[in-house]
PDB file of C-alpha atoms in Angstrom:
ATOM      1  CA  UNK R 253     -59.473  77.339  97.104  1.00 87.00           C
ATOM      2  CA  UNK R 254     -56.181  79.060  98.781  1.00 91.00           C
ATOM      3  CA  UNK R 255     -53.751  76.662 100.565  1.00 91.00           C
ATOM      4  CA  UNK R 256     -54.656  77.876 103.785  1.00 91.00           C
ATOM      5  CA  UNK R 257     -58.245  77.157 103.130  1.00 91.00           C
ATOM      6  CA  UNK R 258     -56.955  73.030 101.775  1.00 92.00           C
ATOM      7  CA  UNK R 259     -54.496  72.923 104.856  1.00 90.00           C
ATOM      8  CA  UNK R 260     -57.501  73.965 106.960  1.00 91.00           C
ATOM      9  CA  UNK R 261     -59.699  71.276 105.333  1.00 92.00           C
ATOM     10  CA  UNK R 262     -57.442  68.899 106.312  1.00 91.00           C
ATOM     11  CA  UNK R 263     -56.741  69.632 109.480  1.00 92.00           C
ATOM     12  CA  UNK R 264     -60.374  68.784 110.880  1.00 94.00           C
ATOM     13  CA  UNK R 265     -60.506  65.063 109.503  1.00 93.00           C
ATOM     14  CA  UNK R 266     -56.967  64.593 111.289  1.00 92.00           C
ATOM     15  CA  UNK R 267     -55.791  62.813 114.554  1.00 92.00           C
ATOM     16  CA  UNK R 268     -53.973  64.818 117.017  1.00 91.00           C
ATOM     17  CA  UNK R 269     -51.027  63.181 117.258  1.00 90.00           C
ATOM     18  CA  UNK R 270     -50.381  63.810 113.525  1.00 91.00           C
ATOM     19  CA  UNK R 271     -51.490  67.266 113.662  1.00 90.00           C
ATOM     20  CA  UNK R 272     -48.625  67.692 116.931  1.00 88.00           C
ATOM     21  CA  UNK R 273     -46.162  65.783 114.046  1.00 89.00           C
ATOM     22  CA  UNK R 274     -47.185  68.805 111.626  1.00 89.00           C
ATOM     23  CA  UNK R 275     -47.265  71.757 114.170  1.00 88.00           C
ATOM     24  CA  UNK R 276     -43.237  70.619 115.114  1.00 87.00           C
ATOM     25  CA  UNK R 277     -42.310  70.185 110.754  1.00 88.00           C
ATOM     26  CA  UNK R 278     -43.951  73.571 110.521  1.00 87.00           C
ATOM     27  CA  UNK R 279     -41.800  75.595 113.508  1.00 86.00           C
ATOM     28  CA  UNK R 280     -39.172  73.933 111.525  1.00 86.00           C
ATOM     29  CA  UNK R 281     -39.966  74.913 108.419  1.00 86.00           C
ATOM     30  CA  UNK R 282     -40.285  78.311 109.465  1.00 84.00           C
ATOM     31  CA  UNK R 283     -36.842  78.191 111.526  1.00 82.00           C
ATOM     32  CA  UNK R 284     -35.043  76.995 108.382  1.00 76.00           C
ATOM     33  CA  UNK R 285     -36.556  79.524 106.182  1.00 73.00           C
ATOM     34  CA  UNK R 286     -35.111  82.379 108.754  1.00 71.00           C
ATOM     35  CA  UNK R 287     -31.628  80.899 109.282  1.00 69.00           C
ATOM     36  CA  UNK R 288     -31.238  80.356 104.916  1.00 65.00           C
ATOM     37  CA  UNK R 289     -32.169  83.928 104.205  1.00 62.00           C
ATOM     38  CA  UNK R 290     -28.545  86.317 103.035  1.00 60.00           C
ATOM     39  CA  UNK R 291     -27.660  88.102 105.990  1.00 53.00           C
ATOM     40  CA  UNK R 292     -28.284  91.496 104.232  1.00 51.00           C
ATOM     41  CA  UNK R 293     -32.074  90.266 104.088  1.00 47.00           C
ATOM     42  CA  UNK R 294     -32.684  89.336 107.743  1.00 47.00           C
ATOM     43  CA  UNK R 295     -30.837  92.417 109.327  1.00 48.00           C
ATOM     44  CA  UNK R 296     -28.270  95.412 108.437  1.00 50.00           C
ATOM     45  CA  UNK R 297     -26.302  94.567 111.419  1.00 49.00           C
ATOM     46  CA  UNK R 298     -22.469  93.914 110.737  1.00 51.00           C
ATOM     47  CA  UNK R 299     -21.963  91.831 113.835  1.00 53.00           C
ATOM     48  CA  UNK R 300     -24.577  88.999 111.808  1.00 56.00           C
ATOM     49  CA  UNK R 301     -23.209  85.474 112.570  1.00 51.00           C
ATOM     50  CA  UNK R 302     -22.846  83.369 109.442  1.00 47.00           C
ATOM     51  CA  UNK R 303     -25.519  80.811 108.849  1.00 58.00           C
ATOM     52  CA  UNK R 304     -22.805  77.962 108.400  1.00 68.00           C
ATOM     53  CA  UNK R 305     -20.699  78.722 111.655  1.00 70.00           C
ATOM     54  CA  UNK R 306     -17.737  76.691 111.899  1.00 77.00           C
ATOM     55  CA  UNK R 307     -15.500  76.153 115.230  1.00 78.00           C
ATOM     56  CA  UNK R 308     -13.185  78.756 114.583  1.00 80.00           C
ATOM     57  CA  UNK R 309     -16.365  81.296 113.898  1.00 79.00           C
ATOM     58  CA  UNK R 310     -17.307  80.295 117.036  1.00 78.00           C
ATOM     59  CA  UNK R 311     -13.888  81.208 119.263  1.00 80.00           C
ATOM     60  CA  UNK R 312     -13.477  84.285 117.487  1.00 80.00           C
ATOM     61  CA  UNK R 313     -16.997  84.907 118.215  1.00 77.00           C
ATOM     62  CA  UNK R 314     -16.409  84.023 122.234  1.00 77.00           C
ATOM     63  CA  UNK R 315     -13.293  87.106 121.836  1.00 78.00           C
ATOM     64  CA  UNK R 316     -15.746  89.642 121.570  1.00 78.00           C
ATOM     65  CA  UNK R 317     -18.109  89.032 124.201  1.00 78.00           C
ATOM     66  CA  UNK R 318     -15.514  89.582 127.100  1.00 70.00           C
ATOM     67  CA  UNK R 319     -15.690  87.990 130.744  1.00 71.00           C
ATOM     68  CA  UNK R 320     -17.840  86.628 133.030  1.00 66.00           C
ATOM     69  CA  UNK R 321     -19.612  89.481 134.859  1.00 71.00           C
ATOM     70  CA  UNK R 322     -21.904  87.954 136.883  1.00 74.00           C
ATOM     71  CA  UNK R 323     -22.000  87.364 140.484  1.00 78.00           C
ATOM     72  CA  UNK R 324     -23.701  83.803 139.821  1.00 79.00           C
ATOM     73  CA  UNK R 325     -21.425  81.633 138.818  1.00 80.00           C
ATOM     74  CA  UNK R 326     -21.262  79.259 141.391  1.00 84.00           C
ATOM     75  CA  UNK R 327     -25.278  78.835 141.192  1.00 85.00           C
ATOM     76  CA  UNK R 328     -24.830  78.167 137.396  1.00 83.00           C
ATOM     77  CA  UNK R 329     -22.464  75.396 137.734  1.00 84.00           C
ATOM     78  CA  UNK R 330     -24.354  73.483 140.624  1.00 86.00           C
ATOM     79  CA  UNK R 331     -27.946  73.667 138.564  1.00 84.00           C
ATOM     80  CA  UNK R 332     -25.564  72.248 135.892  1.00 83.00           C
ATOM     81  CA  UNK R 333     -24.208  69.420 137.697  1.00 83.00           C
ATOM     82  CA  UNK R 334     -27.592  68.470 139.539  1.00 83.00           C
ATOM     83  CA  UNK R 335     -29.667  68.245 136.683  1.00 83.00           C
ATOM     84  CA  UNK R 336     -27.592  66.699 133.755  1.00 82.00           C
ATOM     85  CA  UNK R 337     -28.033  63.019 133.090  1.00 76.00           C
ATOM     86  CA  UNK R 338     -25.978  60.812 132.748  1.00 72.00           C
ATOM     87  CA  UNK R 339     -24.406  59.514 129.713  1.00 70.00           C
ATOM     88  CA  UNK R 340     -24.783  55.942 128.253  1.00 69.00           C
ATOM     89  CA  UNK R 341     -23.023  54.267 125.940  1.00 68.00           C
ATOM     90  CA  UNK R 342     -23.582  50.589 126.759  1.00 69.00           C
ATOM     91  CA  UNK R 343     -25.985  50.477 123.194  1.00 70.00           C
ATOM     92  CA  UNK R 344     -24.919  49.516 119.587  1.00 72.00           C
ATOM     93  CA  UNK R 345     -24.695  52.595 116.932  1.00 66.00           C
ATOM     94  CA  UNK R 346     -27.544  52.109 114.372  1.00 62.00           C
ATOM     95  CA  UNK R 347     -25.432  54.240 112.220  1.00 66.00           C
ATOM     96  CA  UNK R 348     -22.891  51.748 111.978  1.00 61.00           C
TER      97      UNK R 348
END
């Protein structure tokens, strides 16, 4: 039997909320696969942003793309500042 054919198998003896877990690792798998590939393999473009972008990459980056063209500005920023949450910090850091 092929993989497919096992991972099929599987899939109809299992719940759906582990099948929704395996859908998401999957995407993920397949995201991570695309983003560790050498540049010269996913496109021949020379304007390919580096997999491992640091801060710097990133303002040089913002150089490039010019100014704000749009007339919609204003209607950007409210959406923004009607729908973001906001932040709490009143919890202990597990990580600590």
């Amino acid at each position: 039997m092929t993989i497919k054919e096992l991972l099929l198998i599987e899939i109809e003896s299992t719940s759906d909320t582990i099948l929704t877990e395996t859908l998401d690792f999957l995407r993920f798998l397949k995201t991570k696969e695309t983003q560790t590939q050498p540049v010269s393999s996913v496109a021949d473009s020379a304007d390919q942003t580096p997999v491992n972008s640091t801060g710097r990459s990133l303002l040089e980056h913002l150089k490039t793309i010019g100014k704000w063209s749009g007339d919609d500005l204003q209607e950007c920023l409210e959406l923004v500042y009607a729908t973001r949450g906001k932040a709490k910090f009143d919890y202990d850091n597990p990580f600590e």
